[in-house]
C-alpha cells in the first residue's frame, strides 16, 4: 500500500518489512502483545491523526491546487 513510511512516522500501526508469511506472523504477534498491554489505543489515536493530516481530501486538493498554480 506504500503506507509504511506514514505508519512509521506516526507510529500508527505495524509496517511490514516485506509481504511474507514470516513478517505477517511477527506483525500479528506484536499486535496481540500490544493489544494485551493496552498499547494499541495509542496507535489508534495516531492512525486517526495520520489520516486527518495526510489523507484528508481537502488537504490533498489544496496541495494539488498549489502544485498546479506554481
mmCIF file of C-alpha atoms in Angstrom:
data_model
loop_
_atom_site.group_PDB
_atom_site.id
_atom_site.type_symbol
_atom_site.label_atom_id
_atom_site.label_comp_id
_atom_site.label_asym_id
_atom_site.label_seq_id
_atom_site.Cartn_x
_atom_site.Cartn_y
_atom_site.Cartn_z
ATOM 1 C CA UNK A 1 0.000 0.000 0.000
ATOM 2 C CA UNK A 2 3.077 2.245 0.182
ATOM 3 C CA UNK A 3 1.994 3.415 3.622
ATOM 4 C CA UNK A 4 4.891 2.042 5.686
ATOM 5 C CA UNK A 5 6.652 5.408 5.904
ATOM 6 C CA UNK A 6 3.455 7.058 7.189
ATOM 7 C CA UNK A 7 2.848 4.240 9.664
ATOM 8 C CA UNK A 8 6.387 4.576 10.997
ATOM 9 C CA UNK A 9 6.279 8.373 11.114
ATOM 10 C CA UNK A 10 3.008 8.479 13.014
ATOM 11 C CA UNK A 11 3.626 5.263 14.981
ATOM 12 C CA UNK A 12 0.121 4.272 13.962
ATOM 13 C CA UNK A 13 0.455 0.573 13.307
ATOM 14 C CA UNK A 14 2.874 -2.116 12.258
ATOM 15 C CA UNK A 15 4.690 -1.703 8.964
ATOM 16 C CA UNK A 16 5.753 -4.923 7.275
ATOM 17 C CA UNK A 17 9.344 -5.072 6.042
ATOM 18 C CA UNK A 18 8.132 -7.449 3.315
ATOM 19 C CA UNK A 19 4.878 -9.159 2.476
ATOM 20 C CA UNK A 20 6.000 -12.587 3.623
ATOM 21 C CA UNK A 21 4.415 -15.165 5.875
ATOM 22 C CA UNK A 22 7.148 -14.650 8.464
ATOM 23 C CA UNK A 23 6.769 -10.868 8.565
ATOM 24 C CA UNK A 24 2.991 -11.128 8.757
ATOM 25 C CA UNK A 25 3.262 -13.634 11.630
ATOM 26 C CA UNK A 26 5.683 -11.353 13.511
ATOM 27 C CA UNK A 27 3.372 -8.387 12.981
ATOM 28 C CA UNK A 28 0.414 -10.368 14.317
ATOM 29 C CA UNK A 29 2.442 -11.429 17.371
ATOM 30 C CA UNK A 30 3.369 -7.794 18.011
ATOM 31 C CA UNK A 31 -0.258 -6.733 17.597
ATOM 32 C CA UNK A 32 -1.527 -9.345 20.050
ATOM 33 C CA UNK A 33 1.120 -8.342 22.589
ATOM 34 C CA UNK A 34 0.406 -4.630 22.197
ATOM 35 C CA UNK A 35 -3.332 -5.177 22.495
ATOM 36 C CA UNK A 36 -2.861 -7.159 25.709
ATOM 37 C CA UNK A 37 -0.536 -4.460 27.079
ATOM 38 C CA UNK A 38 -3.042 -1.735 26.183
ATOM 39 C CA UNK A 39 -0.594 -0.059 23.788
ATOM 40 C CA UNK A 40 -2.977 -0.329 20.868
ATOM 41 C CA UNK A 41 -5.137 2.623 21.949
ATOM 42 C CA UNK A 42 -2.234 4.993 21.282
ATOM 43 C CA UNK A 43 -1.788 3.511 17.798
ATOM 44 C CA UNK A 44 -5.490 4.043 17.105
ATOM 45 C CA UNK A 45 -5.186 7.678 18.131
ATOM 46 C CA UNK A 46 -2.081 8.118 15.986
ATOM 47 C CA UNK A 47 -3.778 6.438 12.994
ATOM 48 C CA UNK A 48 -6.660 8.891 13.163
ATOM 49 C CA UNK A 49 -4.190 11.768 13.418
ATOM 50 C CA UNK A 50 -2.297 10.417 10.388
ATOM 51 C CA UNK A 51 -5.445 10.137 8.286
ATOM 52 C CA UNK A 52 -6.547 13.662 9.143
ATOM 53 C CA UNK A 53 -3.130 15.119 8.378
ATOM 54 C CA UNK A 54 -2.079 13.109 5.337
ATOM 55 C CA UNK A 55 -5.169 11.675 3.657
ATOM 56 C CA UNK A 56 -7.905 14.251 4.125
ATOM 57 C CA UNK A 57 -9.300 15.127 0.676
ATOM 58 C CA UNK A 58 -9.448 18.837 1.485
ATOM 59 C CA UNK A 59 -5.720 18.846 2.289
ATOM 60 C CA UNK A 60 -4.916 16.795 -0.807
ATOM 61 C CA UNK A 61 -6.994 19.117 -3.014
ATOM 62 C CA UNK A 62 -5.204 22.180 -1.609
ATOM 63 C CA UNK A 63 -1.830 20.563 -2.261
ATOM 64 C CA UNK A 64 -2.813 19.782 -5.856
ATOM 65 C CA UNK A 65 -4.153 23.307 -6.442
ATOM 66 C CA UNK A 66 -0.941 24.796 -5.062
ATOM 67 C CA UNK A 67 1.188 22.466 -7.187
ATOM 68 C CA UNK A 68 -0.649 23.386 -10.389
ATOM 69 C CA UNK A 69 -0.710 27.097 -9.543
ATOM 70 C CA UNK A 70 3.060 27.215 -9.101
#
